[in-house]
Amino acid sequence: MLENYSLPIQKALKKIKADVGDRIKVSKKGETYEGLIMPRIKLGDTNCIVLKMDSGYNTGVKFETGVKMSKVKSSENKKEKPIQLKYDKNKPPITIIATGGTITSKVEYKTGGVITIEKPEELLKSYPELQELANIKFVTPFRKMSEDMNYKDWQIIARTVAQELNSGRGVIITHGTDTLHYTAAALSFMIKGNKPVVITGAQRSPDRGSSDAATNLICSIYAALSDLGEVGICMHGSMNDDFCSFNRGVRVRKMHTSRRDTFRTLIDDPIAKVWTNGKIEKIDVRRKRDDTEVEVDDKFEERVALIKVYPGSYPDILDYYVKKGYKGFVLEGTGFGHVPTQSKNSWIETIQKITKKGIPIVITSQTLFGRVNTKVYANLRILFHESGAIPAEDMLPEVAYIKLGWVLGHTKDIKKVREMMLTNIVGEFTDRSKIRGD
Amino acid sequence: MLENYSLPIQKALKKIKADVGDRIKVSKKGETYEGLIMPRIKLGDTNCIVLKMDSGYNTGVKFETGVKMSKVKSSENKKEKPIQLKYDKNKPPITIIATGGTITSKVEYKTGGVITIEKPEELLKSYPELQELANIKFVTPFRKMSEDMNYKDWQIIARTVAQELNSGRGVIITHGTDTLHYTAAALSFMIKGNKPVVITGAQRSPDRGSSDAATNLICSIYAALSDLGEVGICMHGSMNDDFCSFNRGVRVRKMHTSRRDTFRTLIDDPIAKVWTNGKIEKIDVRRKRDDTEVEVDDKFEERVALIKVYPGSYPDILDYYVKKGYKGFVLEGTGFGHVPTQSKNSWIETIQKITKKGIPIVITSQTLFGRVNTKVYANLRILFHESGAIPAEDMLPEVAYIKLGWVLGHTKDIKKVREMMLTNIVGEFTDRSKIRGD
C-alpha cells in the first residue's frame, strides 16, 4: 500500500510499523500534523507524506531532515469473517465474473473515497438474498476499474464467459459503468452463440443506501437464467428499484454521470424489462437461448482511432495516426455525417487519400440519435460516393469503433471491411430508424 | 458552375454553349449517353463528365479523343421575378442575417440534391406571411454550409448582430443546423448585452411539405421582438408545428440527424416556449432586454482541440497537438470524467506534464448528461487535484470547447483560465444539476 511513496518515507514508516490507514503524528519545524496515512500515486512529489486530517482535507508534508513521525493508532479496518458460499442442489448455477468497478467497491468512510472490496464474494454479505436465487460462484479473471479496460480484457472476459456458459452455468459480468457499453459491444461481436450474456454494474457502491447494486444483481440473475439469447446490459430502467432494462449490447450507451438509470437503448427498443420479482417482459427479442455450444471469435485490431469532428478541427490528425500504423478510423461527423470541406481544412480530400491507401474510414454522427445520410447534400455525396467513406447507418459511434476493431481483426481488405461494416451482424444498426420524426 | 471540370471539358462545353443543368448527348465508341450536366468537385477524375441520367443515377463519361457532345436542351431553371420587400411603418424592424444551410436551400428536383437558393430573400416567396409580422431586411455577410463554419465566421456574425441590434432592429441568424450549437455557444460568449439574439435553421428545406422553416422563422420573429435578453436557438420544440423552444445557446445540442425537434436543452430548462401565435411562455429567463448598447468581445484562440477519450485511446495525441502549438484541450472523459490511468496508457501523467507547461486541460463527460465529479474515486482525485485538470462541471463538451477558445483569446495564464472556466458566465453550467437522480 505504501508503494508509491519515496523509499525514505517507506523506510521511516516501516520503522514505526505504520501503513496506509494508520493514524500518525508528523512533527516538523515546531508544527505537528496528525492524520491518517493516505495511499498515493506515482505522480507529484513522492517524497511527501499525504495525511487525511480530521478536518476531512488532505495535507502533504514534505519528508526532510528533522521530520519526526510516531504512530498514534492502527487502521480501524477490522478483519471480517470470510463469506460462506451456500450450495443447494435445487437452485440453478450462476457464475459472476467480477472484473471491478463500483459494484464491487465500498466507500471508505474515513476518506470519503470509493475503494475496491478485497473479495467480490463480499457482495453476498451485502445481499444474502442473491443466494436464495442461485448457487453462485465467483470468477475474477482480473480486477480493474472500467476506465482502464482494453481489448485484451474483452478477450479474457469473452473466453471466461464461453467457458462458464458451456459448462452449463448462467453468466453475469460485473464491471465498472464508465466503459461498460464498450465492453458490451465487444462481447456482442466476440461471443457467438444463443445464450444470455448479462453485463451489469452499479452507479452507487453496495454500502450506500441508494445503491442500485441489489436491483441490478437480482434482475441480472433472472436475465441470466432466462430463455433470452443475446448479450446485453441489465441495469436500472427507471429511477425506482422496480425493474431493469436488458439493453442490447450494441445499442446502449451510458447517458448520465450519476443517475442509476444511466444506460439507455438509443433509437431502438431494449430486449426486455426484467422485474425484481422475476417477471421478464419481452420487448424486442431477436435471439432465444438454445443448446449449441458458445464459441469465441475475439480477433481484434487495436490500431483504430475514434475521432470527433468539429468546427476548427483539421484532418492532419488522420495523417498522424496513419503514420503511426493505424488501420482504421471512426469519425463522429456532424448531422448526417458531415465533415468540414473547405480547401485549407479539407477532411474530404484527406479521407479520399487515406481510403485510397486501403485504410477504412467509417462515419457516424455525433448527434447520437438518427441515421447517417449519404445523399441529401452534395458534400455527403462526395464524402460517401467519391471519397470512399463508409456510412455507419445509425450505429452509435462507440459501437462503430468496437465493430471496426473487430472487423479489422478479421480482414484488412477494405472491400470486405466495407461489406462487413454494412452488414447488420448482431443488431448494431436498425434497418430503418424507428424514431424518424418525418 | 463548370469550374471543377478539367479545362478541356470546360472548353468543349462552352463550345456547345452548355452549362451545369443543361441536357446534353455524349457519344463515345458507338455508345450515346444523354443526361443533365452535374456540377462536380475537385476530387476524383476531373476529366470526366458527370451526367444525371433519366434513371436518376449519375454516370461519369471519360472525356477523351473521339468523344462527341451536343446540346439537347437548356436547363429548365427559369429566371424568376425578384422579391419585393414590403415596408410598413407600423411594423417592427427585423434583420435576418442569412449565412447558409438548409433553411436557405431547396431541393433540385432534377437531381434530388439540396442546393443553396441564390438569394435568401427568396424565403419570403415561400413564406409571404413573414412580412405581415415585420419589416424584414436581409444581410448576408457570407454564405456557407454549417460544416464549414469556424471562429472567423462567428466573429463576423457577432459584429453584424451588434451592428443591427444597436441600430434598433430585432435580429435573427439563419444557419445550417449541423454546427448551429457551436455557433450559438460562441455568440453567447462574444455578444455582451441584454437583447434577444435568435439563431434558427431548418432540418428540411423550405420547398418541402414537411419543412420546419416556416414555424422556426415565425417563432424566431416573435422571440427577436420579445423582451428576452439572451442568445438562443429557436427551433421546433416538438414533432408538431405548434411551438418552438428558445434554447439557451450554451445548454443546447443537436441530438438527431433528421428530426425537426433536434435541438434540445440538456439537463437545464430552455429559456422559453414560443408559440406560432406569438405567445411567449417563459420558463427560465435569466436576462431581460434592456436599452444598453450591445458590445462585442470576440477574441478567440483557435488552437484548442476537443478530444474524445475511450478504451484503447492513448495520450500521445495530446503531445502531438502541443508540439503543433496548441494552447488548450477539452477532453470528453468517461462517466464522472475518467481517463485511462494505467502505466503504458497514462493519460494522467501526460495531463500533469502538459498542465505543468501552463497549457490548460478541461475535462467534460461523454455521457452528455450529468456533472463531472472531482472526488468520488481515487483516480478522479489524482486527475483533478494532483494533475491539474480543470473540471467542466456539467458543461456540454462542445460548449466547453468554445468557452476554452474564447477564454484563451483573453488570457494564457493557466490560473486565470481555470478561474474563468469555473465561473458561470452566461449560464453555461448549472450550479447543481437539476436532474440528479439521487
mmCIF file of C-alpha atoms in Angstrom, chain A residues 97-419:
data_model
loop_
_atom_site.group_PDB
_atom_site.id
_atom_site.type_symbol
_atom_site.label_atom_id
_atom_site.label_comp_id
_atom_site.label_asym_id
_atom_site.label_seq_id
_atom_site.Cartn_x
_atom_site.Cartn_y
_atom_site.Cartn_z
ATOM 1 C CA ILE A 97 -17.399 -12.867 -13.485
ATOM 2 C CA ALA A 98 -16.239 -9.951 -11.369
ATOM 3 C CA THR A 99 -13.909 -7.501 -13.085
ATOM 4 C CA GLY A 100 -14.084 -4.440 -10.877
ATOM 5 C CA GLY A 101 -15.958 -1.167 -10.731
ATOM 6 C CA THR A 102 -18.313 0.443 -8.250
ATOM 7 C CA ILE A 103 -20.428 -2.685 -7.866
ATOM 8 C CA THR A 104 -17.526 -4.359 -6.068
ATOM 9 C CA SER A 105 -16.410 -1.263 -4.203
ATOM 10 C CA LYS A 106 -17.255 0.448 -0.970
ATOM 11 C CA VAL A 107 -16.991 3.901 0.476
ATOM 12 C CA GLU A 108 -14.052 4.188 2.808
ATOM 13 C CA TYR A 109 -15.745 6.310 5.412
ATOM 14 C CA LYS A 110 -12.558 7.724 6.775
ATOM 15 C CA THR A 111 -11.553 9.218 3.433
ATOM 16 C CA GLY A 112 -14.905 9.552 1.710
ATOM 17 C CA GLY A 113 -13.416 7.843 -1.337
ATOM 18 C CA VAL A 114 -14.629 4.683 -3.007
ATOM 19 C CA ILE A 115 -12.266 1.716 -2.755
ATOM 20 C CA THR A 116 -12.370 -1.759 -4.236
ATOM 21 C CA ILE A 117 -13.540 -4.504 -1.907
ATOM 22 C CA GLU A 118 -10.968 -7.176 -1.407
ATOM 23 C CA LYS A 119 -13.092 -10.107 -2.498
ATOM 24 C CA PRO A 120 -16.090 -9.822 -4.806
ATOM 25 C CA GLU A 121 -17.681 -12.571 -2.683
ATOM 26 C CA GLU A 122 -18.291 -9.838 -0.105
ATOM 27 C CA LEU A 123 -21.211 -8.814 -2.327
ATOM 28 C CA LEU A 124 -23.121 -11.724 -0.816
ATOM 29 C CA LYS A 125 -22.633 -10.240 2.614
ATOM 30 C CA SER A 126 -24.466 -7.115 1.485
ATOM 31 C CA TYR A 127 -27.053 -9.097 -0.454
ATOM 32 C CA PRO A 128 -27.640 -12.518 1.130
ATOM 33 C CA GLU A 129 -30.871 -12.797 -0.903
ATOM 34 C CA LEU A 130 -28.814 -13.452 -4.034
ATOM 35 C CA GLN A 131 -28.001 -16.904 -2.701
ATOM 36 C CA GLU A 132 -31.730 -17.615 -2.411
ATOM 37 C CA LEU A 133 -31.981 -17.367 -6.204
ATOM 38 C CA ALA A 134 -28.999 -19.383 -7.366
ATOM 39 C CA ASN A 135 -25.846 -21.252 -6.475
ATOM 40 C CA ILE A 136 -23.353 -18.502 -7.058
ATOM 41 C CA LYS A 137 -19.740 -18.970 -7.996
ATOM 42 C CA PHE A 138 -17.355 -16.063 -8.393
ATOM 43 C CA VAL A 139 -14.636 -15.910 -11.026
ATOM 44 C CA THR A 140 -12.228 -12.993 -11.062
ATOM 45 C CA PRO A 141 -10.039 -13.149 -14.169
ATOM 46 C CA PHE A 142 -8.613 -9.718 -13.227
ATOM 47 C CA ARG A 143 -9.603 -6.685 -11.175
ATOM 48 C CA LYS A 144 -9.781 -3.337 -12.959
ATOM 49 C CA MET A 145 -11.754 -0.118 -12.886
ATOM 50 C CA SER A 146 -13.521 0.313 -16.181
ATOM 51 C CA GLU A 147 -11.536 3.334 -17.377
ATOM 52 C CA ASP A 148 -8.585 1.006 -17.811
ATOM 53 C CA MET A 149 -10.247 -1.788 -19.778
ATOM 54 C CA ASN A 150 -8.959 -2.582 -23.250
ATOM 55 C CA TYR A 151 -9.414 -5.190 -25.944
ATOM 56 C CA LYS A 152 -7.246 -7.745 -24.140
ATOM 57 C CA ASP A 153 -9.616 -7.587 -21.190
ATOM 58 C CA TRP A 154 -12.590 -8.046 -23.512
ATOM 59 C CA GLN A 155 -10.910 -11.146 -24.926
ATOM 60 C CA ILE A 156 -10.326 -12.576 -21.458
ATOM 61 C CA ILE A 157 -13.924 -11.889 -20.466
ATOM 62 C CA ALA A 158 -15.261 -13.423 -23.704
ATOM 63 C CA ARG A 159 -13.280 -16.626 -23.129
ATOM 64 C CA THR A 160 -14.316 -16.836 -19.499
ATOM 65 C CA VAL A 161 -17.956 -16.323 -20.475
ATOM 66 C CA ALA A 162 -17.812 -19.108 -23.077
ATOM 67 C CA GLN A 163 -16.194 -21.497 -20.634
ATOM 68 C CA GLU A 164 -18.831 -20.876 -17.956
ATOM 69 C CA LEU A 165 -21.786 -20.958 -20.359
ATOM 70 C CA ASN A 166 -20.538 -24.165 -21.945
ATOM 71 C CA SER A 167 -20.289 -25.777 -18.533
ATOM 72 C CA GLY A 168 -23.995 -25.156 -18.125
ATOM 73 C CA ARG A 169 -23.943 -22.109 -15.885
ATOM 74 C CA GLY A 170 -25.708 -18.785 -16.240
ATOM 75 C CA VAL A 171 -23.294 -15.869 -16.581
ATOM 76 C CA ILE A 172 -23.220 -12.353 -15.166
ATOM 77 C CA ILE A 173 -20.302 -9.999 -15.661
ATOM 78 C CA THR A 174 -19.832 -7.218 -13.119
ATOM 79 C CA HIS A 175 -17.922 -4.253 -14.448
ATOM 80 C CA GLY A 176 -17.387 -0.535 -13.864
ATOM 81 C CA THR A 177 -20.044 1.501 -15.618
ATOM 82 C CA ASP A 178 -17.863 4.068 -17.391
ATOM 83 C CA THR A 179 -16.870 1.892 -20.321
ATOM 84 C CA LEU A 180 -19.422 -0.865 -19.782
ATOM 85 C CA HIS A 181 -21.068 -0.170 -23.132
ATOM 86 C CA TYR A 182 -17.771 -0.502 -24.981
ATOM 87 C CA THR A 183 -17.268 -3.903 -23.352
ATOM 88 C CA ALA A 184 -20.874 -4.875 -24.087
ATOM 89 C CA ALA A 185 -20.364 -4.072 -27.777
ATOM 90 C CA ALA A 186 -17.100 -6.020 -27.866
ATOM 91 C CA LEU A 187 -18.658 -9.099 -26.244
ATOM 92 C CA SER A 188 -21.620 -8.851 -28.641
ATOM 93 C CA PHE A 189 -19.282 -9.368 -31.574
ATOM 94 C CA MET A 190 -16.834 -11.745 -29.875
ATOM 95 C CA ILE A 191 -19.262 -14.255 -28.377
ATOM 96 C CA LYS A 192 -21.022 -16.474 -30.904
ATOM 97 C CA GLY A 193 -23.961 -18.338 -29.522
ATOM 98 C CA ASN A 194 -27.501 -18.045 -28.303
ATOM 99 C CA LYS A 195 -27.363 -17.705 -24.554
ATOM 100 C CA PRO A 196 -27.922 -14.729 -22.314
ATOM 101 C CA VAL A 197 -24.712 -12.863 -21.501
ATOM 102 C CA VAL A 198 -25.655 -10.393 -18.814
ATOM 103 C CA ILE A 199 -23.414 -7.454 -18.006
ATOM 104 C CA THR A 200 -24.119 -5.284 -15.014
ATOM 105 C CA GLY A 201 -22.603 -2.730 -12.704
ATOM 106 C CA ALA A 202 -23.656 -0.088 -10.223
ATOM 107 C CA GLN A 203 -23.682 3.679 -10.126
ATOM 108 C CA ARG A 204 -23.513 3.693 -6.308
ATOM 109 C CA SER A 205 -21.460 1.266 -4.258
ATOM 110 C CA PRO A 206 -23.306 -1.528 -2.377
ATOM 111 C CA ASP A 207 -22.800 0.011 1.045
ATOM 112 C CA ARG A 208 -24.786 3.144 0.153
ATOM 113 C CA GLY A 209 -28.499 3.325 0.865
ATOM 114 C CA SER A 210 -29.254 4.475 -2.668
ATOM 115 C CA SER A 211 -27.138 1.729 -4.239
ATOM 116 C CA ASP A 212 -28.529 0.185 -7.388
ATOM 117 C CA ALA A 213 -26.393 -2.938 -6.953
ATOM 118 C CA ALA A 214 -29.086 -5.156 -5.392
ATOM 119 C CA THR A 215 -31.740 -4.434 -8.032
ATOM 120 C CA ASN A 216 -29.191 -4.801 -10.819
ATOM 121 C CA LEU A 217 -27.851 -8.115 -9.492
ATOM 122 C CA ILE A 218 -31.252 -9.635 -8.795
ATOM 123 C CA CYS A 219 -32.584 -8.734 -12.243
ATOM 124 C CA SER A 220 -29.315 -9.899 -13.806
ATOM 125 C CA ILE A 221 -29.714 -13.327 -12.215
ATOM 126 C CA TYR A 222 -33.209 -13.626 -13.692
ATOM 127 C CA ALA A 223 -31.943 -12.476 -17.093
ATOM 128 C CA ALA A 224 -29.014 -14.906 -16.964
ATOM 129 C CA LEU A 225 -31.388 -17.804 -16.237
ATOM 130 C CA SER A 226 -33.945 -16.767 -18.869
ATOM 131 C CA ASP A 227 -34.507 -18.039 -22.391
ATOM 132 C CA LEU A 228 -33.073 -14.847 -23.905
ATOM 133 C CA GLY A 229 -30.119 -15.434 -26.213
ATOM 134 C CA GLU A 230 -28.256 -12.145 -26.562
ATOM 135 C CA VAL A 231 -25.532 -10.058 -24.983
ATOM 136 C CA GLY A 232 -26.869 -7.104 -23.017
ATOM 137 C CA ILE A 233 -26.514 -4.668 -20.155
ATOM 138 C CA CYS A 234 -29.009 -5.254 -17.350
ATOM 139 C CA MET A 235 -29.344 -2.169 -15.173
ATOM 140 C CA HIS A 236 -31.919 0.168 -13.659
ATOM 141 C CA GLY A 237 -34.631 1.016 -16.157
ATOM 142 C CA SER A 238 -36.074 3.905 -14.166
ATOM 143 C CA MET A 239 -35.277 5.954 -11.096
ATOM 144 C CA ASN A 240 -37.074 3.396 -8.932
ATOM 145 C CA ASP A 241 -35.974 -0.008 -7.740
ATOM 146 C CA ASP A 242 -38.683 -1.919 -9.602
ATOM 147 C CA PHE A 243 -37.193 -3.129 -12.863
ATOM 148 C CA CYS A 244 -34.092 -3.226 -15.011
ATOM 149 C CA SER A 245 -33.807 -2.769 -18.743
ATOM 150 C CA PHE A 246 -31.970 -5.524 -20.541
ATOM 151 C CA ASN A 247 -30.371 -3.391 -23.243
ATOM 152 C CA ARG A 248 -28.921 -4.969 -26.384
ATOM 153 C CA GLY A 249 -25.135 -4.661 -26.056
ATOM 154 C CA VAL A 250 -24.740 -2.859 -29.385
ATOM 155 C CA ARG A 251 -27.473 -0.227 -28.963
ATOM 156 C CA VAL A 252 -26.801 1.023 -25.452
ATOM 157 C CA ARG A 253 -24.866 3.940 -24.039
ATOM 158 C CA LYS A 254 -24.062 5.461 -20.669
ATOM 159 C CA MET A 255 -26.039 8.698 -20.789
ATOM 160 C CA HIS A 256 -25.638 10.228 -17.343
ATOM 161 C CA THR A 257 -22.702 10.582 -14.971
ATOM 162 C CA SER A 258 -24.627 9.723 -11.797
ATOM 163 C CA ARG A 259 -28.216 8.590 -12.418
ATOM 164 C CA ARG A 260 -28.929 4.953 -11.727
ATOM 165 C CA ASP A 261 -30.891 4.569 -14.972
ATOM 166 C CA THR A 262 -27.878 5.819 -16.898
ATOM 167 C CA PHE A 263 -27.842 3.050 -19.516
ATOM 168 C CA ARG A 264 -30.265 3.739 -22.329
ATOM 169 C CA THR A 265 -31.003 1.913 -25.520
ATOM 170 C CA LEU A 266 -30.884 4.640 -28.159
ATOM 171 C CA ILE A 267 -33.251 4.730 -31.153
ATOM 172 C CA ASP A 268 -34.059 1.029 -30.870
ATOM 173 C CA ASP A 269 -36.010 -0.855 -28.165
ATOM 174 C CA PRO A 270 -34.312 -2.772 -25.337
ATOM 175 C CA ILE A 271 -34.517 -6.565 -25.437
ATOM 176 C CA ALA A 272 -36.688 -6.855 -22.321
ATOM 177 C CA LYS A 273 -37.690 -5.412 -18.991
ATOM 178 C CA VAL A 274 -36.683 -7.606 -16.061
ATOM 179 C CA TRP A 275 -38.621 -7.022 -12.854
ATOM 180 C CA THR A 276 -37.229 -7.658 -9.396
ATOM 181 C CA ASN A 277 -39.921 -10.308 -8.856
ATOM 182 C CA GLY A 278 -38.502 -12.331 -11.743
ATOM 183 C CA LYS A 279 -41.037 -11.373 -14.376
ATOM 184 C CA ILE A 280 -39.473 -10.889 -17.793
ATOM 185 C CA GLU A 281 -41.369 -8.603 -20.140
ATOM 186 C CA LYS A 282 -40.062 -9.263 -23.632
ATOM 187 C CA ILE A 283 -39.933 -6.192 -25.851
ATOM 188 C CA ASP A 284 -37.695 -6.917 -28.835
ATOM 189 C CA VAL A 285 -36.212 -10.393 -28.583
ATOM 190 C CA ARG A 286 -34.115 -11.321 -31.619
ATOM 191 C CA ARG A 287 -32.398 -14.490 -30.431
ATOM 192 C CA LYS A 288 -33.534 -17.111 -27.949
ATOM 193 C CA ARG A 289 -31.439 -19.453 -25.851
ATOM 194 C CA ASP A 290 -30.551 -22.756 -27.499
ATOM 195 C CA ASP A 291 -28.303 -25.703 -26.720
ATOM 196 C CA THR A 292 -25.499 -25.062 -29.186
ATOM 197 C CA GLU A 293 -22.024 -24.523 -27.774
ATOM 198 C CA VAL A 294 -20.902 -20.958 -27.399
ATOM 199 C CA GLU A 295 -17.834 -20.053 -29.438
ATOM 200 C CA VAL A 296 -15.420 -17.182 -29.158
ATOM 201 C CA ASP A 297 -14.263 -15.156 -32.134
ATOM 202 C CA ASP A 298 -12.196 -12.468 -30.490
ATOM 203 C CA LYS A 299 -9.628 -11.382 -33.061
ATOM 204 C CA PHE A 300 -9.275 -7.633 -32.643
ATOM 205 C CA GLU A 301 -7.196 -4.893 -34.268
ATOM 206 C CA GLU A 302 -6.308 -2.329 -31.655
ATOM 207 C CA ARG A 303 -4.996 0.346 -34.005
ATOM 208 C CA VAL A 304 -8.279 2.064 -34.677
ATOM 209 C CA ALA A 305 -8.987 5.667 -33.665
ATOM 210 C CA LEU A 306 -12.321 7.262 -32.772
ATOM 211 C CA ILE A 307 -12.177 10.949 -33.667
ATOM 212 C CA LYS A 308 -14.658 13.729 -33.223
ATOM 213 C CA VAL A 309 -15.020 16.295 -35.988
ATOM 214 C CA TYR A 310 -15.978 19.861 -35.036
ATOM 215 C CA PRO A 311 -15.638 23.444 -36.280
ATOM 216 C CA GLY A 312 -11.946 24.229 -36.167
ATOM 217 C CA SER A 313 -10.840 20.600 -36.402
ATOM 218 C CA TYR A 314 -8.263 19.695 -39.015
ATOM 219 C CA PRO A 315 -7.693 16.385 -40.801
ATOM 220 C CA ASP A 316 -3.939 16.239 -40.152
ATOM 221 C CA ILE A 317 -4.872 14.154 -37.133
ATOM 222 C CA LEU A 318 -5.712 11.340 -39.552
ATOM 223 C CA ASP A 319 -2.299 11.585 -41.192
ATOM 224 C CA TYR A 320 -0.703 11.434 -37.745
ATOM 225 C CA TYR A 321 -2.432 8.167 -36.949
ATOM 226 C CA VAL A 322 -1.752 6.690 -40.387
ATOM 227 C CA LYS A 323 1.950 7.365 -39.887
ATOM 228 C CA LYS A 324 1.714 5.558 -36.558
ATOM 229 C CA GLY A 325 0.392 2.486 -38.355
ATOM 230 C CA TYR A 326 -3.301 2.827 -37.564
ATOM 231 C CA LYS A 327 -5.513 0.579 -39.631
ATOM 232 C CA GLY A 328 -8.875 2.302 -39.486
ATOM 233 C CA PHE A 329 -10.879 5.282 -38.270
ATOM 234 C CA VAL A 330 -14.311 6.047 -36.977
ATOM 235 C CA LEU A 331 -15.268 9.714 -37.217
ATOM 236 C CA GLU A 332 -18.051 11.391 -35.318
ATOM 237 C CA GLY A 333 -19.294 13.736 -38.018
ATOM 238 C CA THR A 334 -21.894 16.455 -37.573
ATOM 239 C CA GLY A 335 -25.561 15.995 -38.504
ATOM 240 C CA PHE A 336 -25.976 13.487 -41.315
ATOM 241 C CA GLY A 337 -22.246 12.721 -41.145
ATOM 242 C CA HIS A 338 -20.714 15.925 -42.447
ATOM 243 C CA VAL A 339 -17.078 16.915 -42.145
ATOM 244 C CA PRO A 340 -15.561 20.326 -42.990
ATOM 245 C CA THR A 341 -14.929 20.556 -46.722
ATOM 246 C CA GLN A 342 -13.190 23.800 -47.452
ATOM 247 C CA SER A 343 -9.797 23.992 -49.052
ATOM 248 C CA LYS A 344 -7.370 24.565 -46.169
ATOM 249 C CA ASN A 345 -9.430 22.284 -43.998
ATOM 250 C CA SER A 346 -10.475 19.542 -46.352
ATOM 251 C CA TRP A 347 -11.303 16.439 -44.444
ATOM 252 C CA ILE A 348 -12.791 15.098 -47.642
ATOM 253 C CA GLU A 349 -9.504 15.186 -49.567
ATOM 254 C CA THR A 350 -7.650 13.584 -46.661
ATOM 255 C CA ILE A 351 -10.311 10.914 -46.337
ATOM 256 C CA GLN A 352 -10.077 10.125 -50.029
ATOM 257 C CA LYS A 353 -6.288 9.915 -49.860
ATOM 258 C CA ILE A 354 -6.391 7.536 -46.883
ATOM 259 C CA THR A 355 -9.148 5.265 -48.168
ATOM 260 C CA LYS A 356 -7.195 5.004 -51.441
ATOM 261 C CA LYS A 357 -4.381 3.525 -49.342
ATOM 262 C CA GLY A 358 -6.822 0.829 -48.255
ATOM 263 C CA ILE A 359 -7.464 2.230 -44.774
ATOM 264 C CA PRO A 360 -11.190 2.326 -43.984
ATOM 265 C CA ILE A 361 -12.849 5.436 -42.562
ATOM 266 C CA VAL A 362 -16.295 4.978 -41.068
ATOM 267 C CA ILE A 363 -18.577 7.966 -40.482
ATOM 268 C CA THR A 364 -21.045 8.160 -37.592
ATOM 269 C CA SER A 365 -22.965 11.131 -36.248
ATOM 270 C CA GLN A 366 -22.246 12.980 -33.023
ATOM 271 C CA THR A 367 -25.970 13.685 -32.642
ATOM 272 C CA LEU A 368 -26.159 10.052 -31.366
ATOM 273 C CA PHE A 369 -29.784 9.814 -32.497
ATOM 274 C CA GLY A 370 -30.646 9.330 -36.150
ATOM 275 C CA ARG A 371 -29.030 7.923 -39.232
ATOM 276 C CA VAL A 372 -26.089 8.977 -41.368
ATOM 277 C CA ASN A 373 -27.269 10.010 -44.816
ATOM 278 C CA THR A 374 -25.179 9.584 -47.919
ATOM 279 C CA LYS A 375 -27.215 11.519 -50.423
ATOM 280 C CA VAL A 376 -29.190 14.579 -49.384
ATOM 281 C CA TYR A 377 -26.401 17.127 -49.648
ATOM 282 C CA ALA A 378 -23.759 17.487 -52.318
ATOM 283 C CA ASN A 379 -20.980 17.306 -49.711
ATOM 284 C CA LEU A 380 -22.352 13.984 -48.484
ATOM 285 C CA ARG A 381 -22.434 12.543 -51.970
ATOM 286 C CA ILE A 382 -18.810 13.494 -52.409
ATOM 287 C CA LEU A 383 -17.831 12.131 -48.997
ATOM 288 C CA PHE A 384 -19.505 8.771 -49.398
ATOM 289 C CA HIS A 385 -19.555 8.220 -53.141
ATOM 290 C CA GLU A 386 -16.285 9.752 -54.292
ATOM 291 C CA SER A 387 -14.085 9.725 -51.201
ATOM 292 C CA GLY A 388 -14.956 6.193 -50.171
ATOM 293 C CA ALA A 389 -16.013 6.873 -46.583
ATOM 294 C CA ILE A 390 -18.212 4.125 -45.100
ATOM 295 C CA PRO A 391 -21.539 5.298 -43.659
ATOM 296 C CA ALA A 392 -22.281 3.732 -40.265
ATOM 297 C CA GLU A 393 -26.076 3.760 -40.748
ATOM 298 C CA ASP A 394 -27.425 4.548 -37.268
ATOM 299 C CA MET A 395 -24.697 2.772 -35.326
ATOM 300 C CA LEU A 396 -23.559 4.577 -32.198
ATOM 301 C CA PRO A 397 -20.032 5.992 -32.571
ATOM 302 C CA GLU A 398 -18.710 3.810 -29.751
ATOM 303 C CA VAL A 399 -20.233 0.687 -31.289
ATOM 304 C CA ALA A 400 -18.865 1.517 -34.738
ATOM 305 C CA TYR A 401 -15.435 1.904 -33.133
ATOM 306 C CA ILE A 402 -15.626 -1.530 -31.493
ATOM 307 C CA LYS A 403 -17.051 -3.119 -34.611
ATOM 308 C CA LEU A 404 -14.322 -1.708 -36.839
ATOM 309 C CA GLY A 405 -11.642 -3.054 -34.469
ATOM 310 C CA TRP A 406 -13.292 -6.461 -34.563
ATOM 311 C CA VAL A 407 -13.766 -6.431 -38.341
ATOM 312 C CA LEU A 408 -10.137 -5.373 -38.890
ATOM 313 C CA GLY A 409 -9.117 -8.250 -36.656
ATOM 314 C CA HIS A 410 -10.580 -10.493 -39.362
ATOM 315 C CA THR A 411 -9.644 -8.767 -42.603
ATOM 316 C CA LYS A 412 -7.662 -5.760 -43.780
ATOM 317 C CA ASP A 413 -9.203 -5.871 -47.268
ATOM 318 C CA ILE A 414 -11.062 -2.573 -47.489
ATOM 319 C CA LYS A 415 -13.809 -4.003 -49.690
ATOM 320 C CA LYS A 416 -14.504 -6.766 -47.196
ATOM 321 C CA VAL A 417 -14.313 -4.296 -44.332
ATOM 322 C CA ARG A 418 -16.925 -2.131 -46.068
ATOM 323 C CA GLU A 419 -19.128 -5.145 -46.665
#
